[in-house]
Coordinates of C-alpha atoms in Angstrom, one line a residue:
L1 CA 0.0 0.0 0.0
L2 CA 2.8 2.4 0.9
Y3 CA 4.6 1.5 -2.4
I4 CA 1.5 2.2 -4.4
T5 CA 0.9 5.5 -2.5
L6 CA 4.4 6.7 -3.2
K7 CA 4.4 5.7 -6.8
A8 CA 1.0 7.4 -7.2
A9 CA 2.4 10.6 -5.6
S10 CA 5.4 10.4 -7.9
I11 CA 3.2 10.1 -11.0
A12 CA 1.0 13.0 -9.8
V13 CA 3.9 15.3 -9.2
S14 CA 5.4 14.4 -12.6
L15 CA 2.2 15.4 -14.3
I16 CA 2.1 19.0 -12.9
P17 CA 4.4 21.8 -14.1
P18 CA 7.6 22.1 -12.1
A19 CA 6.8 25.6 -11.0
I20 CA 3.6 24.3 -9.3
S21 CA 5.2 21.2 -7.8
L22 CA 8.1 23.3 -6.4
W23 CA 5.6 25.8 -4.9
I24 CA 3.8 22.8 -3.2
G25 CA 7.3 21.7 -1.9
R26 CA 8.0 25.2 -0.4
V27 CA 4.6 25.2 1.3
A28 CA 5.2 21.7 2.6
G29 CA 8.6 22.7 3.8
L30 CA 7.1 25.6 5.7
C31 CA 4.5 23.4 7.3
S32 CA 7.3 21.0 8.4
Y33 CA 9.1 24.1 9.8
H34 CA 6.1 24.9 12.0
L35 CA 5.0 21.3 12.8
H36 CA 8.3 19.7 13.8
P37 CA 9.5 22.0 16.7
K38 CA 12.1 19.6 18.1
R39 CA 14.0 19.3 14.9
K40 CA 13.7 23.0 14.2
R41 CA 15.2 23.8 17.6
I42 CA 18.2 21.6 16.8
A43 CA 18.6 23.3 13.4
Y44 CA 18.4 26.8 14.8
A45 CA 21.0 26.0 17.5
N46 CA 23.3 24.5 14.8
L47 CA 23.0 27.7 12.9
K48 CA 23.6 29.8 16.0
A49 CA 26.7 27.7 16.9
A50 CA 28.1 28.3 13.4
F51 CA 27.2 32.0 12.9
S52 CA 26.9 33.5 16.4
G53 CA 28.2 37.0 16.3
K54 CA 28.0 37.0 12.5
K55 CA 24.3 36.8 11.9
S56 CA 21.4 38.1 13.9
P57 CA 18.6 35.9 15.3
G58 CA 16.3 37.3 12.6
Q59 CA 18.8 36.4 9.8
I60 CA 19.2 32.9 11.3
K61 CA 15.5 32.3 11.3
A62 CA 15.2 33.5 7.7
I63 CA 18.0 31.1 6.7
L64 CA 16.2 28.3 8.5
R65 CA 12.9 28.9 6.8
K66 CA 14.7 28.9 3.4
T67 CA 16.4 25.6 4.4
Y68 CA 13.0 24.0 5.0
K69 CA 11.6 25.4 1.7
N70 CA 14.6 24.0 -0.2
S71 CA 14.2 20.6 1.4
G72 CA 10.5 20.6 0.4
Q73 CA 11.4 21.5 -3.2
S74 CA 14.1 18.8 -3.2
I75 CA 11.6 16.2 -2.1
M76 CA 9.2 17.2 -4.9
E77 CA 12.0 17.0 -7.4
T78 CA 12.9 13.5 -6.1
L79 CA 9.3 12.4 -6.6
S80 CA 9.3 13.8 -10.1
I81 CA 12.5 12.0 -11.2
P82 CA 10.5 9.8 -13.6
R83 CA 10.0 12.8 -15.8
I84 CA 13.6 14.0 -15.5
D85 CA 15.4 13.2 -18.7
K86 CA 18.6 14.4 -20.4
E87 CA 16.8 17.4 -21.9
Y88 CA 15.4 18.4 -18.5
L89 CA 18.9 18.2 -16.9
K90 CA 20.5 20.1 -19.9
R91 CA 18.1 23.0 -19.6
R92 CA 17.9 23.3 -15.8
V93 CA 21.3 22.2 -14.5
R94 CA 24.5 24.0 -15.5
L95 CA 27.9 22.7 -14.8
E96 CA 31.0 24.5 -13.7
G97 CA 34.5 23.1 -13.3
R98 CA 34.4 20.5 -16.1
K99 CA 38.1 21.0 -16.6
N100 CA 38.8 20.0 -13.0
F101 CA 37.0 16.8 -13.6
D102 CA 39.0 16.1 -16.8
V103 CA 42.3 16.6 -15.0
A104 CA 41.2 14.2 -12.3
E105 CA 40.0 11.7 -14.9
A106 CA 43.3 11.9 -16.7
R107 CA 45.1 10.3 -13.7
G108 CA 43.3 7.1 -14.6
K109 CA 42.9 6.0 -10.9
G110 CA 39.3 6.7 -10.3
I111 CA 37.4 9.6 -8.9
I112 CA 35.5 10.1 -5.7
F113 CA 32.8 12.8 -5.9
L114 CA 32.9 13.9 -2.3
S115 CA 29.9 16.0 -1.4
S116 CA 27.5 16.7 1.5
H117 CA 23.8 17.1 2.2
F118 CA 23.9 20.3 0.2
G119 CA 21.2 21.5 -2.3
N120 CA 19.5 18.6 -4.1
W121 CA 22.3 16.1 -4.1
E122 CA 20.2 13.5 -5.9
I123 CA 20.4 15.6 -9.1
L124 CA 24.2 15.7 -8.8
G125 CA 24.5 12.0 -9.7
L126 CA 21.8 12.2 -12.4
K127 CA 23.6 15.1 -14.1
S128 CA 26.9 13.2 -14.1
A129 CA 25.2 10.3 -15.7
Q130 CA 23.6 12.6 -18.3
E131 CA 27.1 13.9 -19.2
G132 CA 28.2 10.4 -19.9
Y133 CA 29.8 9.6 -16.6
P134 CA 27.6 7.3 -14.5
V135 CA 28.2 7.5 -10.7
Y136 CA 28.5 4.6 -8.3
I137 CA 26.5 6.0 -5.4
L138 CA 27.4 4.9 -1.9
A139 CA 24.0 5.3 -0.2
R140 CA 22.8 4.8 3.4
P141 CA 19.8 2.4 3.3
Q142 CA 16.5 4.0 4.3
R143 CA 14.8 2.7 7.5
I144 CA 11.8 1.8 5.5
Q145 CA 12.7 -0.7 2.8
I146 CA 10.1 0.6 0.3
F147 CA 11.6 4.1 0.4
N148 CA 15.0 2.4 -0.2
D149 CA 13.6 0.5 -3.2
I150 CA 12.0 3.5 -4.8
L151 CA 15.1 5.7 -4.3
T152 CA 17.3 3.0 -5.8
E153 CA 15.0 2.7 -8.8
Y154 CA 15.0 6.5 -9.4
R155 CA 18.7 6.8 -8.9
E156 CA 19.4 4.1 -11.4
K157 CA 17.0 5.6 -13.9
L158 CA 19.6 7.6 -15.8
G159 CA 22.5 5.2 -15.3
C160 CA 23.6 5.6 -11.7
K161 CA 24.6 2.5 -9.8
V162 CA 23.6 2.3 -6.1
I163 CA 25.8 0.5 -3.6
S164 CA 24.3 0.3 -0.1
R165 CA 26.5 1.1 2.9
G166 CA 27.5 -2.0 4.8
M167 CA 27.9 -4.1 1.7
S168 CA 31.2 -5.3 0.4
F169 CA 33.6 -2.6 -0.9
R170 CA 34.9 -4.8 -3.6
E171 CA 32.5 -3.3 -6.1
I172 CA 33.6 0.2 -5.2
I173 CA 37.3 -0.6 -5.5
R174 CA 36.7 -2.3 -8.8
A175 CA 34.9 0.8 -10.1
L176 CA 37.8 3.0 -9.0
K177 CA 40.3 0.8 -10.6
D178 CA 38.3 1.0 -13.8
N179 CA 38.6 4.8 -13.5
N180 CA 34.9 5.3 -12.7
I181 CA 33.2 7.7 -10.4
V182 CA 32.1 6.9 -6.8
G183 CA 29.7 9.5 -5.2
I184 CA 29.8 9.8 -1.4
L185 CA 28.1 12.2 1.0
S186 CA 30.3 12.8 3.9
D187 CA 29.2 15.4 6.4
Q188 CA 27.2 13.7 9.2
D189 CA 28.2 13.1 12.8
V190 CA 29.5 9.6 13.3
G191 CA 30.5 9.8 16.9
K192 CA 33.8 8.4 18.1
A193 CA 34.2 6.4 14.9
G194 CA 35.0 9.7 13.1
V195 CA 37.9 12.2 13.2
F196 CA 37.3 15.4 15.1
I197 CA 38.2 18.5 13.0
D198 CA 36.9 22.0 13.6
L199 CA 33.9 23.1 11.6
F200 CA 33.0 26.7 12.1
G201 CA 35.5 26.9 15.0
R202 CA 34.1 23.9 16.8
P203 CA 35.3 20.2 16.8
A204 CA 33.0 18.0 14.8
S205 CA 33.0 14.3 14.1
H206 CA 33.7 13.6 10.4
P207 CA 33.3 10.2 8.6
V208 CA 36.6 8.7 7.5
G209 CA 35.4 6.2 4.9
A210 CA 35.7 8.3 1.7
V211 CA 39.1 9.7 2.5
R212 CA 40.4 6.3 3.7
L213 CA 39.1 4.8 0.4
A214 CA 40.9 7.5 -1.6
R215 CA 44.2 6.9 0.2
D216 CA 44.1 3.1 -0.2
T217 CA 43.2 3.3 -3.9
D218 CA 45.1 6.5 -4.8
A219 CA 41.8 7.8 -6.3
A220 CA 41.3 11.6 -6.8
I221 CA 38.8 13.4 -4.6
V222 CA 36.8 15.9 -6.5
P223 CA 34.7 18.1 -4.1
A224 CA 31.3 18.5 -5.8
F225 CA 28.5 20.8 -4.8
I226 CA 25.1 21.5 -6.2
V227 CA 23.3 24.8 -5.4
R228 CA 19.7 25.7 -6.2
E229 CA 19.8 29.0 -8.1
N230 CA 16.1 29.7 -8.6
G231 CA 13.2 27.3 -8.5
A232 CA 14.1 24.2 -10.7
K233 CA 17.4 25.7 -11.8
H234 CA 20.6 24.5 -10.3
F235 CA 24.3 24.8 -10.9
I236 CA 27.0 22.2 -10.0
T237 CA 30.5 23.1 -9.1
L238 CA 33.4 20.6 -9.4
K239 CA 36.4 21.9 -7.5
E240 CA 40.0 21.1 -8.1
H241 CA 40.8 17.5 -7.2
F242 CA 43.2 16.6 -4.4
T243 CA 44.8 13.3 -3.3
V244 CA 45.3 11.9 0.2
P245 CA 48.9 11.6 1.2
K246 CA 50.2 8.1 1.8
T247 CA 52.9 7.9 4.5
D248 CA 53.6 5.5 7.3
D249 CA 51.1 7.3 9.5
R250 CA 47.8 6.2 8.0
D251 CA 45.7 8.1 10.6
A252 CA 47.5 11.3 10.0
D253 CA 47.1 10.9 6.3
I254 CA 43.3 10.4 6.7
K255 CA 43.0 13.4 9.0
K256 CA 44.9 15.6 6.6
G257 CA 42.6 14.5 3.7
I258 CA 39.4 15.3 5.8
E259 CA 40.8 18.7 6.8
T260 CA 41.4 19.5 3.1
Y261 CA 37.8 18.7 2.3
I262 CA 36.4 20.6 5.3
R263 CA 38.3 23.7 4.4
I264 CA 36.6 23.6 1.0
L265 CA 33.1 22.7 2.4
E266 CA 33.0 25.4 5.1
P267 CA 33.1 28.4 2.8
Y268 CA 30.4 26.9 0.6
I269 CA 28.1 26.5 3.7
E270 CA 28.9 30.0 4.7
R271 CA 28.1 31.3 1.2
Y272 CA 24.9 29.3 0.8
P273 CA 23.8 28.5 4.4
D274 CA 20.2 27.8 3.4
Q275 CA 21.3 24.9 1.1
W276 CA 22.8 22.7 3.9
M277 CA 20.9 20.3 6.0
W278 CA 21.1 21.9 9.5
V279 CA 18.5 19.6 11.0
Y280 CA 21.0 17.0 11.9
T281 CA 22.7 17.1 15.3
R282 CA 25.9 18.0 13.5
W283 CA 27.9 18.7 16.7
K284 CA 26.3 15.9 18.7
S285 CA 29.6 14.2 19.5
T286 CA 31.7 17.3 19.9
P287 CA 33.9 17.3 23.0
S288 CA 33.5 21.1 23.1
R289 CA 31.1 22.7 25.6
K290 CA 30.6 26.5 25.8
V291 CA 29.5 27.7 29.2
V292 CA 28.1 31.2 29.7
I293 CA 27.9 33.0 33.0
L294 CA 25.4 35.8 33.3
N295 CA 26.9 38.5 35.6
D296 CA 24.9 41.1 37.4
R297 CA 28.1 42.7 38.6
K298 CA 27.7 41.4 42.2
A299 CA 31.0 39.8 43.2
G300 CA 29.4 37.2 45.4
H301 CA 27.0 36.1 42.7
L302 CA 29.8 35.9 40.2
N303 CA 31.9 33.8 42.6
Q304 CA 29.1 31.4 43.1
S305 CA 28.6 31.0 39.4
L306 CA 32.3 30.4 38.9
T307 CA 32.1 27.7 41.6
V308 CA 29.4 25.9 39.6
F309 CA 31.5 26.3 36.4
N310 CA 34.5 24.7 38.2
V311 CA 32.4 21.7 39.3
I312 CA 31.2 21.4 35.6
K313 CA 34.8 21.4 34.5
R314 CA 35.6 18.7 37.1
C315 CA 32.7 16.6 35.9
R316 CA 33.8 16.8 32.3
R317 CA 37.4 16.1 33.3
D318 CA 36.2 12.9 35.1
A319 CA 34.2 12.1 31.9
G320 CA 37.5 12.1 29.9
F321 CA 37.4 15.6 28.4
S322 CA 40.4 17.9 28.5
G323 CA 40.4 21.3 30.2
R324 CA 40.4 23.2 26.9
D325 CA 37.2 21.4 25.8
T326 CA 35.2 23.5 28.3
S327 CA 35.3 27.2 27.6
L328 CA 33.8 30.0 29.6
K329 CA 32.4 33.4 28.7
V330 CA 31.2 35.9 31.3
L331 CA 28.4 38.2 30.0
D332 CA 27.7 41.4 31.9
V333 CA 24.0 41.9 31.8
K334 CA 22.3 45.2 32.6
Y335 CA 18.6 46.2 32.4
K336 CA 17.6 49.6 31.2
N337 CA 15.7 50.2 34.5
R338 CA 13.7 48.4 37.1
V339 CA 10.5 48.5 35.0
A340 CA 12.3 46.8 32.2
R341 CA 13.4 44.0 34.5
M342 CA 9.8 43.4 35.7
A343 CA 8.6 43.4 32.1
L344 CA 11.1 40.9 31.0
S345 CA 10.3 38.7 34.0
L346 CA 6.6 38.6 33.0
Y347 CA 7.5 37.8 29.4
A348 CA 9.8 35.0 30.5
V349 CA 7.1 33.4 32.6
F350 CA 5.2 32.5 29.4
A351 CA 8.3 32.0 27.2
S352 CA 8.6 28.7 25.4
H353 CA 10.8 27.3 22.6
R354 CA 8.6 29.3 20.2
C355 CA 10.6 32.3 21.4
Q356 CA 13.7 31.0 19.7
G357 CA 14.9 33.7 17.3
R358 CA 12.5 36.2 18.8
T359 CA 14.6 38.5 20.9
R360 CA 12.7 41.8 20.7
W361 CA 11.8 41.7 24.4
L362 CA 15.5 41.3 25.3
K363 CA 16.2 44.3 23.1
R364 CA 13.5 46.4 24.8
C365 CA 14.6 45.5 28.3
L366 CA 18.4 45.3 28.2
T367 CA 20.8 48.1 27.5
E368 CA 22.0 48.2 23.9
E369 CA 25.5 46.8 24.8
S370 CA 24.1 44.0 26.9
Y371 CA 21.5 43.0 24.3
K372 CA 24.1 42.9 21.5
E373 CA 26.4 40.7 23.5
V374 CA 23.7 38.3 24.7
V375 CA 22.2 37.6 21.3
A376 CA 25.6 37.3 19.7
T377 CA 26.6 34.5 22.1
Y378 CA 26.1 30.8 21.6
S379 CA 26.1 28.6 24.7
D380 CA 25.7 24.9 25.6
I381 CA 25.2 25.7 29.3
V382 CA 23.9 29.0 30.9
I383 CA 24.6 29.8 34.5
S384 CA 23.3 32.7 36.6
C385 CA 22.9 33.5 40.3
G386 CA 20.0 35.3 41.9
S387 CA 16.5 36.2 40.7
A388 CA 17.5 39.3 38.8
L389 CA 19.0 37.4 35.9
S390 CA 16.6 34.5 35.9
P391 CA 14.5 35.7 32.9
V392 CA 17.7 36.3 30.8
N393 CA 18.9 32.8 31.8
I394 CA 15.6 31.3 30.6
L395 CA 15.4 33.2 27.3
L396 CA 19.1 32.6 26.4
S397 CA 18.8 28.8 27.1
L398 CA 15.7 28.7 24.9
E399 CA 17.5 30.7 22.2
N400 CA 20.4 28.3 22.1
N401 CA 18.5 25.1 22.9
S402 CA 21.0 24.8 25.8
K403 CA 21.0 23.5 29.4
N404 CA 20.7 26.0 32.2
V405 CA 21.7 26.3 35.9
I406 CA 20.2 28.7 38.5
I407 CA 21.9 29.5 41.8
M408 CA 19.5 30.6 44.6
K409 CA 15.8 30.9 44.2
P410 CA 14.8 32.3 40.8
G411 CA 12.0 34.6 42.0
I412 CA 8.7 34.1 40.3
F413 CA 9.9 31.3 38.1
A414 CA 9.2 27.6 38.6
L415 CA 12.3 25.5 39.3
R416 CA 11.4 23.2 36.4
R417 CA 12.4 26.0 34.0
F418 CA 16.0 25.1 34.9
N419 CA 17.9 21.9 34.3
V420 CA 19.7 22.3 37.7
A421 CA 18.8 24.6 40.6
V422 CA 21.5 25.1 43.3
I423 CA 19.7 26.5 46.3
P424 CA 20.9 26.9 49.9
R425 CA 18.9 25.1 52.6
H426 CA 17.9 28.3 54.4
D427 CA 15.8 29.3 51.3
N428 CA 13.6 26.3 52.1
P429 CA 13.7 24.8 48.6
K430 CA 11.3 22.0 47.7
K431 CA 12.9 18.7 47.0
S432 CA 12.9 17.8 43.3
G433 CA 15.0 15.9 40.9
N434 CA 16.7 18.9 39.5
V435 CA 17.4 20.7 42.9
V436 CA 20.7 20.6 44.7
I437 CA 20.4 21.7 48.3
T438 CA 23.6 23.3 49.8
E439 CA 24.4 24.1 53.4
G440 CA 26.3 27.2 52.6
A441 CA 26.9 29.5 49.6
P442 CA 28.9 27.9 46.6
N443 CA 32.4 29.3 46.7
L444 CA 35.7 29.1 45.0
I445 CA 37.7 27.8 47.9
D446 CA 39.6 24.6 47.1
A447 CA 43.1 23.3 47.5
E448 CA 44.3 24.9 44.3
S449 CA 42.9 28.4 45.1
M450 CA 44.3 28.3 48.6
R451 CA 47.7 27.2 47.3
N452 CA 47.7 30.1 44.8
G453 CA 46.5 32.6 47.4
R454 CA 49.2 31.5 49.9
E455 CA 52.0 32.5 47.4
G456 CA 50.4 35.9 47.1
I457 CA 50.2 36.5 50.8
R458 CA 53.8 35.4 51.4
K459 CA 55.0 38.2 49.2
F460 CA 53.6 40.8 51.6
A461 CA 53.6 39.0 55.0
D462 CA 56.9 38.4 56.8
L463 CA 55.8 35.2 58.6
S464 CA 58.3 33.6 60.9
G465 CA 56.8 30.1 60.9
K466 CA 54.7 30.4 64.0
R467 CA 51.1 29.5 64.1
V468 CA 48.8 31.9 62.2
L469 CA 45.5 33.4 63.2
G470 CA 43.4 34.7 60.3
L471 CA 40.8 37.4 60.5
L472 CA 38.2 38.1 57.7
L473 CA 36.3 41.2 58.6
G474 CA 33.2 42.3 56.7
G475 CA 31.0 45.3 57.5
D476 CA 27.6 46.8 57.3
N477 CA 24.7 45.5 55.3
R478 CA 20.9 45.7 55.5
S479 CA 20.7 43.4 58.6
H480 CA 24.0 44.0 60.5
T481 CA 26.3 46.8 61.5
L482 CA 29.9 46.7 62.5
T483 CA 30.4 49.1 65.5
L484 CA 33.6 50.5 66.9
D485 CA 32.8 49.1 70.3
L486 CA 32.6 45.6 68.8
V487 CA 35.8 46.1 66.9
D488 CA 37.7 47.2 70.0
R489 CA 36.5 44.2 72.0
L490 CA 37.4 41.9 69.2
I491 CA 40.9 43.4 68.9
S492 CA 41.5 43.0 72.6
Q493 CA 40.5 39.3 72.4
V494 CA 42.8 38.8 69.4
E495 CA 45.8 40.6 71.0
T496 CA 45.4 38.4 74.1
A497 CA 45.3 35.2 72.0
L498 CA 48.4 36.2 70.0
E499 CA 50.5 36.7 73.1
R500 CA 49.1 33.7 75.0
F501 CA 49.5 31.2 72.2
D502 CA 52.5 32.8 70.5
M503 CA 50.7 33.3 67.2
E504 CA 50.9 35.7 64.3
L505 CA 48.0 37.5 62.6
I506 CA 46.9 38.2 59.1
V507 CA 43.8 40.4 58.5
T508 CA 41.8 41.5 55.6
T509 CA 38.8 43.8 55.5
S510 CA 36.1 43.9 52.8
R511 CA 34.6 46.6 50.6
R512 CA 31.8 47.0 53.1
T513 CA 34.0 47.7 56.1
P514 CA 33.3 51.2 57.4
R515 CA 36.1 53.8 57.1
S516 CA 36.1 54.4 60.9
V517 CA 36.7 50.7 61.5
E518 CA 39.6 50.7 59.0
E519 CA 41.2 53.5 60.9
R520 CA 40.8 51.8 64.2
L521 CA 42.4 48.6 62.8
K522 CA 45.4 50.6 61.5
E523 CA 45.6 52.4 64.8
R524 CA 45.6 49.3 67.0
L525 CA 47.0 46.5 64.8
G526 CA 49.1 48.4 62.4
K527 CA 52.0 48.8 64.9
N528 CA 51.5 45.3 66.5
P529 CA 54.6 43.2 65.6
R530 CA 52.5 40.1 65.6
C531 CA 50.2 41.5 62.9
K532 CA 52.2 40.5 59.8
L533 CA 49.7 41.8 57.2
L534 CA 46.7 44.2 57.4
I535 CA 44.9 44.4 54.1
I536 CA 42.5 47.3 53.8
A537 CA 40.4 46.2 50.8
N538 CA 39.2 49.8 50.0
E539 CA 42.8 51.0 49.7
A540 CA 45.0 48.3 48.3
N541 CA 43.7 44.8 47.9
V542 CA 45.8 41.6 47.5
E543 CA 44.7 39.1 44.8
N544 CA 43.3 35.9 46.3
A545 CA 43.8 37.4 49.8
V546 CA 41.0 35.3 51.4
S547 CA 42.2 32.1 49.9
G548 CA 45.8 32.7 51.0
I549 CA 44.7 33.6 54.6
L550 CA 42.6 30.5 54.8
D551 CA 45.5 28.4 53.6
L552 CA 48.1 29.8 56.1
S553 CA 45.8 30.0 59.2
E554 CA 45.4 27.4 61.8
V555 CA 42.3 29.2 63.1
V556 CA 40.1 31.6 61.1
M557 CA 37.8 34.3 62.6
V558 CA 35.0 35.5 60.4
S559 CA 32.4 38.2 60.9
G560 CA 29.0 36.6 60.7
E561 CA 27.1 39.0 58.5
S562 CA 28.1 37.4 55.2
I563 CA 27.0 33.8 54.5
S564 CA 29.4 33.8 51.5
M565 CA 32.4 34.6 53.6
V566 CA 31.4 32.2 56.4
S567 CA 31.0 29.5 53.7
E568 CA 34.4 30.2 52.3
A569 CA 36.0 29.8 55.7
A570 CA 34.0 26.6 56.5
S571 CA 35.0 25.1 53.1
S572 CA 38.7 25.6 53.8
G573 CA 38.9 22.7 56.3
K574 CA 40.3 25.1 58.9
H575 CA 38.8 25.7 62.4
T576 CA 36.3 28.6 61.9
I577 CA 35.1 31.0 64.5
V578 CA 32.1 33.1 63.6
F579 CA 31.3 36.2 65.6
D580 CA 28.0 38.2 65.3
L581 CA 27.7 41.9 64.4
K582 CA 25.1 44.2 65.9
K583 CA 21.7 43.3 64.3
R584 CA 19.5 46.0 62.7
K585 CA 16.5 43.7 62.7
G586 CA 15.2 40.4 64.1
P587 CA 16.0 36.8 63.0
S588 CA 16.3 36.1 59.3
K589 CA 17.1 33.3 56.9
H590 CA 20.7 34.4 57.2
D591 CA 20.6 33.5 60.9
R592 CA 19.1 30.2 60.1
A593 CA 21.9 29.5 57.7
I594 CA 24.6 30.3 60.3
N595 CA 22.8 28.3 63.0
R596 CA 22.6 25.3 60.6
L597 CA 26.4 25.4 60.0
Y598 CA 26.9 25.6 63.7
E599 CA 24.6 22.7 64.4
L600 CA 26.4 20.6 61.8
D601 CA 29.7 21.5 63.5
Y602 CA 31.3 23.3 60.6
I603 CA 31.8 26.4 62.7
V604 CA 32.0 27.5 66.3
R605 CA 30.0 30.6 67.3
P606 CA 31.1 32.3 70.6
V607 CA 30.1 35.7 71.9
I608 CA 32.7 38.3 71.1
D609 CA 34.3 38.3 74.6
E610 CA 34.9 34.5 74.5
V611 CA 36.9 34.5 71.3
C612 CA 40.2 34.1 73.1
N613 CA 38.9 31.2 75.2
T614 CA 37.5 29.6 72.1
I615 CA 40.9 29.7 70.3
E616 CA 42.4 28.1 73.4
N617 CA 39.9 25.3 73.3
I618 CA 40.5 24.7 69.7
S619 CA 44.3 24.6 70.3
K620 CA 43.9 22.0 73.1
S621 CA 41.6 19.8 71.1
D622 CA 42.9 17.1 68.8
R623 CA 39.7 16.9 66.8
P624 CA 40.2 18.1 63.2
A625 CA 38.0 20.8 61.6
K626 CA 35.0 19.6 59.7
K627 CA 35.1 20.7 56.1
L628 CA 32.0 22.0 54.3
D629 CA 31.9 20.4 50.8
D630 CA 28.8 21.6 48.9
A631 CA 30.6 20.9 45.6
K632 CA 30.1 17.2 46.3
N633 CA 26.4 17.7 46.5
M634 CA 26.4 19.6 43.1
Y635 CA 28.6 17.1 41.3
K636 CA 25.9 14.4 40.6
E637 CA 23.3 16.8 39.1
L638 CA 25.8 18.8 37.1
Y639 CA 27.4 15.6 35.7
R640 CA 24.0 14.7 34.3
I641 CA 23.9 17.8 32.1
I642 CA 27.5 17.9 30.8

């Protein structure tokens, strides 16, 4: 029944004028464009990966629509092959590069027409046969045998010979030895069986069969491309032939041959992007992953996003990828104003994959500079921290058909809008398959960062080898204030501990530390010989100061107004003392977070006048510090999306 239906359709198409059948093909192509969203998303993302920064979303959508129209026309032409004769091909298909073919033929060792899913490749073989040079077509069998039988029948109509993939290559080798032509399409992803060579700046898996065959038989490879000019008119270009080197390193020879072909193919795709079959997952097997971090210019948020990126890199390294396979781009994102942010959030609530290529709301709500950078960027994974950038995260991941990660609660958006949500326990997240619950704030503290920071601190601190006490001092925020009275009491406790336990001190302030507190620190600690380094962050910061202090210190004291700073100290594996600042308001989720870390024994939390005694208790205890490791919790879920 299927065979009869297809033959009837072929006869019907053959009876109507080409202009009408091609119009039907274009309409059918557009219908497929709208009715097959999953494949369309893949195609758009492929185009974005190839042309990000070169073509706008509107241009990419226009190319994609033309691609579907061309595919519809090609299908109609294939159905009408029974009416295609030599006269039809002579009138509608012109040939360029015949001299290149003649030179290759003169070698007498056979020719491989190496092409891709470009234009209507079925006509390429028919035209060659019409010119008196029948092609042995190496074809992938169709899943449905009846389709395969009909295509074979049509391909052989004008003299082509079909050889199905998977069959013996003896017939192909014999054809080449007889100086015949073998046609092979070679542009699909073949996974690890292929050779990885950059296509549009990104490693892609390329089939090796055609080039390997050319090397083993010394056949000439003639890159051949067919382009639809207008309606039923096409032109075929035969490029200069090349041969594959034959040295003792067979793999290197094959790779060089494929590289030669790709460097010819790539400009053709760039020149005629609507002629190529973008609907295949062309970079499915690529080891490359491009990660984008959306930055709201809050240092704490950026550090948390970088922490997630580092875990992703570790996941990919453990999966066998190299460090250079995972790239990072940080995008600074800025809204025009608060109203624009609210408007984009409302739009993103209802956004779906239909928004792919529709970026006018991003243009309306982001500053011009931010908008241009966001839409010009391709990503495989999008990361953002905080609710402010959640709508941009959602829209950019839809635009690129990519995975996305949110850190902290995303505001009005459902957690299912993100592939992974990393949320601290004090935000009371609902348990779900894509939610990672952390005890603290994700941070960049690990063995490597501490080691690097240590070297920086040693350049400025003249440490004698005695035990080191570290002090990380924050400052005022909406919930807490750092008073001079508290600072004086803290310094008194610290000075007593330094003398009693023969320790040395390293101190760093933060950008939030009040000026009056900075002056008091310089007044009381600046001349203390046991204070080996006092870093005033608002005057002259030291790179990776916190990491270095954590590495060098036996005990670390941290002001408790910053969950990020407390989490960094607790993640260092050092004994951490957290002291409270004066509260501006009652208990908050911040207090719940600090209490949770205390209950789990990651920190100790004395009153300010008991700091010295707490240091003494730690010194007398043989119990090692308990290390906070939220990265371990994130690893499993992030590994799932790499």
